[in-house]
Amino acid sequence: MAAAGVDVTVTREGRVRELPAALDLAAYRIVQEALTNVARHVGSVPATLLLRYGEEALDVEVEDPGGGVVAPEAAAGSGNGIAGMRERA
C-alpha cells in the first residue's frame, strides 16, 4: 500500500494467535480489498487497520478519512468490492 501512497497504521487487540488457514486467507483478502478501495477511491491518504482477536472471532476494521474523488476508471470497478468481502466473511 505504501507504493500506492496509502500509509497504513496497524493495531492489534486481544490475544494475537495463529488462525486457521481458511480464516487467515479470508481476512487477508478482505483487508486487501478494503485497502485497495482506499487507494482507488480516496487516494494517497492515511488509513487504519484494526485486527481485534476475540475468543471465537476476528474483527477487521479498515478506516480512511474519506473525501476522495472516484476516478472514472475506478467507478467501473474491476475487483470484488463489498459483495466479495461479504462473501469472504
GROMACS .gro file of C-alpha atoms in nm:
model
   89
    1MET     CA    1   0.000   0.000   0.000
    2ALA     CA    2   0.296   0.228   0.059
    3ALA     CA    3   0.371   0.222  -0.315
    4ALA     CA    4   0.013   0.343  -0.377
    5GLY     CA    5   0.064   0.627  -0.129
    6VAL     CA    6  -0.155   0.479   0.144
    7ASP     CA    7   0.014   0.492   0.484
    8VAL     CA    8  -0.145   0.214   0.692
    9THR     CA    9  -0.131   0.204   1.071
   10VAL     CA   10  -0.198  -0.145   1.205
   11THR     CA   11  -0.330  -0.207   1.556
   12ARG     CA   12  -0.391  -0.546   1.711
   13GLU     CA   13  -0.614  -0.604   2.012
   14GLY     CA   14  -0.670  -0.922   2.209
   15ARG     CA   15  -0.457  -1.233   2.220
   16VAL     CA   16  -0.285  -1.250   1.881
   17ARG     CA   17  -0.263  -1.610   1.769
   18GLU     CA   18  -0.231  -1.826   1.461
   19LEU     CA   19  -0.559  -1.855   1.274
   20PRO     CA   20  -0.700  -2.148   1.079
   21ALA     CA   21  -0.574  -2.126   0.720
   22ALA     CA   22  -0.917  -2.054   0.568
   23LEU     CA   23  -0.986  -1.773   0.816
   24ASP     CA   24  -0.638  -1.627   0.772
   25LEU     CA   25  -0.678  -1.621   0.392
   26ALA     CA   26  -1.028  -1.471   0.409
   27ALA     CA   27  -0.909  -1.197   0.647
   28TYR     CA   28  -0.610  -1.125   0.423
   29ARG     CA   29  -0.828  -1.089   0.114
   30ILE     CA   30  -1.085  -0.872   0.294
   31VAL     CA   31  -0.810  -0.638   0.415
   32GLN     CA   32  -0.652  -0.640   0.068
   33GLU     CA   33  -0.980  -0.541  -0.098
   34ALA     CA   34  -1.060  -0.275   0.163
   35LEU     CA   35  -0.717  -0.113   0.133
   36THR     CA   36  -0.734  -0.133  -0.246
   37ASN     CA   37  -1.065   0.053  -0.224
   38VAL     CA   38  -0.897   0.322  -0.014
   39ALA     CA   39  -0.622   0.366  -0.272
   40ARG     CA   40  -0.865   0.356  -0.565
   41HIS     CA   41  -1.141   0.579  -0.430
   42VAL     CA   42  -0.973   0.809  -0.180
   43GLY     CA   43  -0.613   0.824  -0.297
   44SER     CA   44  -0.295   0.894  -0.104
   45VAL     CA   45  -0.427   0.914   0.249
   46PRO     CA   46  -0.352   0.753   0.582
   47ALA     CA   47  -0.563   0.450   0.670
   48THR     CA   48  -0.601   0.247   0.986
   49LEU     CA   49  -0.634  -0.129   1.016
   50LEU     CA   50  -0.762  -0.276   1.342
   51LEU     CA   51  -0.742  -0.651   1.398
   52ARG     CA   52  -0.939  -0.746   1.709
   53TYR     CA   53  -0.883  -1.106   1.819
   54GLY     CA   54  -1.174  -1.249   2.016
   55GLU     CA   55  -1.207  -1.594   2.165
   56GLU     CA   56  -1.405  -1.721   1.865
   57ALA     CA   57  -1.381  -1.440   1.611
   58LEU     CA   58  -1.153  -1.197   1.434
   59ASP     CA   59  -1.295  -0.849   1.377
   60VAL     CA   60  -1.137  -0.645   1.099
   61GLU     CA   61  -1.183  -0.268   1.069
   62VAL     CA   62  -1.034  -0.052   0.794
   63GLU     CA   63  -1.088   0.323   0.808
   64ASP     CA   64  -0.982   0.617   0.597
   65PRO     CA   65  -1.056   0.989   0.625
   66GLY     CA   66  -1.287   0.983   0.322
   67GLY     CA   67  -1.343   1.276   0.095
   68GLY     CA   68  -1.183   1.122  -0.210
   69VAL     CA   69  -1.289   1.165  -0.568
   70VAL     CA   70  -1.366   0.848  -0.762
   71ALA     CA   71  -1.167   0.828  -1.083
   72PRO     CA   72  -1.377   0.727  -1.387
   73GLU     CA   73  -1.181   0.405  -1.437
   74ALA     CA   74  -1.236   0.314  -1.070
   75ALA     CA   75  -1.610   0.375  -1.088
   76ALA     CA   76  -1.647   0.090  -1.339
   77GLY     CA   77  -1.488  -0.146  -1.089
   78SER     CA   78  -1.260  -0.436  -1.154
   79GLY     CA   79  -1.246  -0.605  -0.815
   80ASN     CA   80  -1.491  -0.788  -0.594
   81GLY     CA   81  -1.584  -0.486  -0.384
   82ILE     CA   82  -1.820  -0.501  -0.090
   83ALA     CA   83  -2.003  -0.806  -0.227
   84GLY     CA   84  -1.677  -1.001  -0.248
   85MET     CA   85  -1.580  -0.904   0.106
   86ARG     CA   86  -1.925  -1.006   0.231
   87GLU     CA   87  -1.891  -1.347   0.064
   88ARG     CA   88  -1.549  -1.400   0.218
   89ALA     CA   89  -1.673  -1.300   0.563
   0.00000   0.00000   0.00000
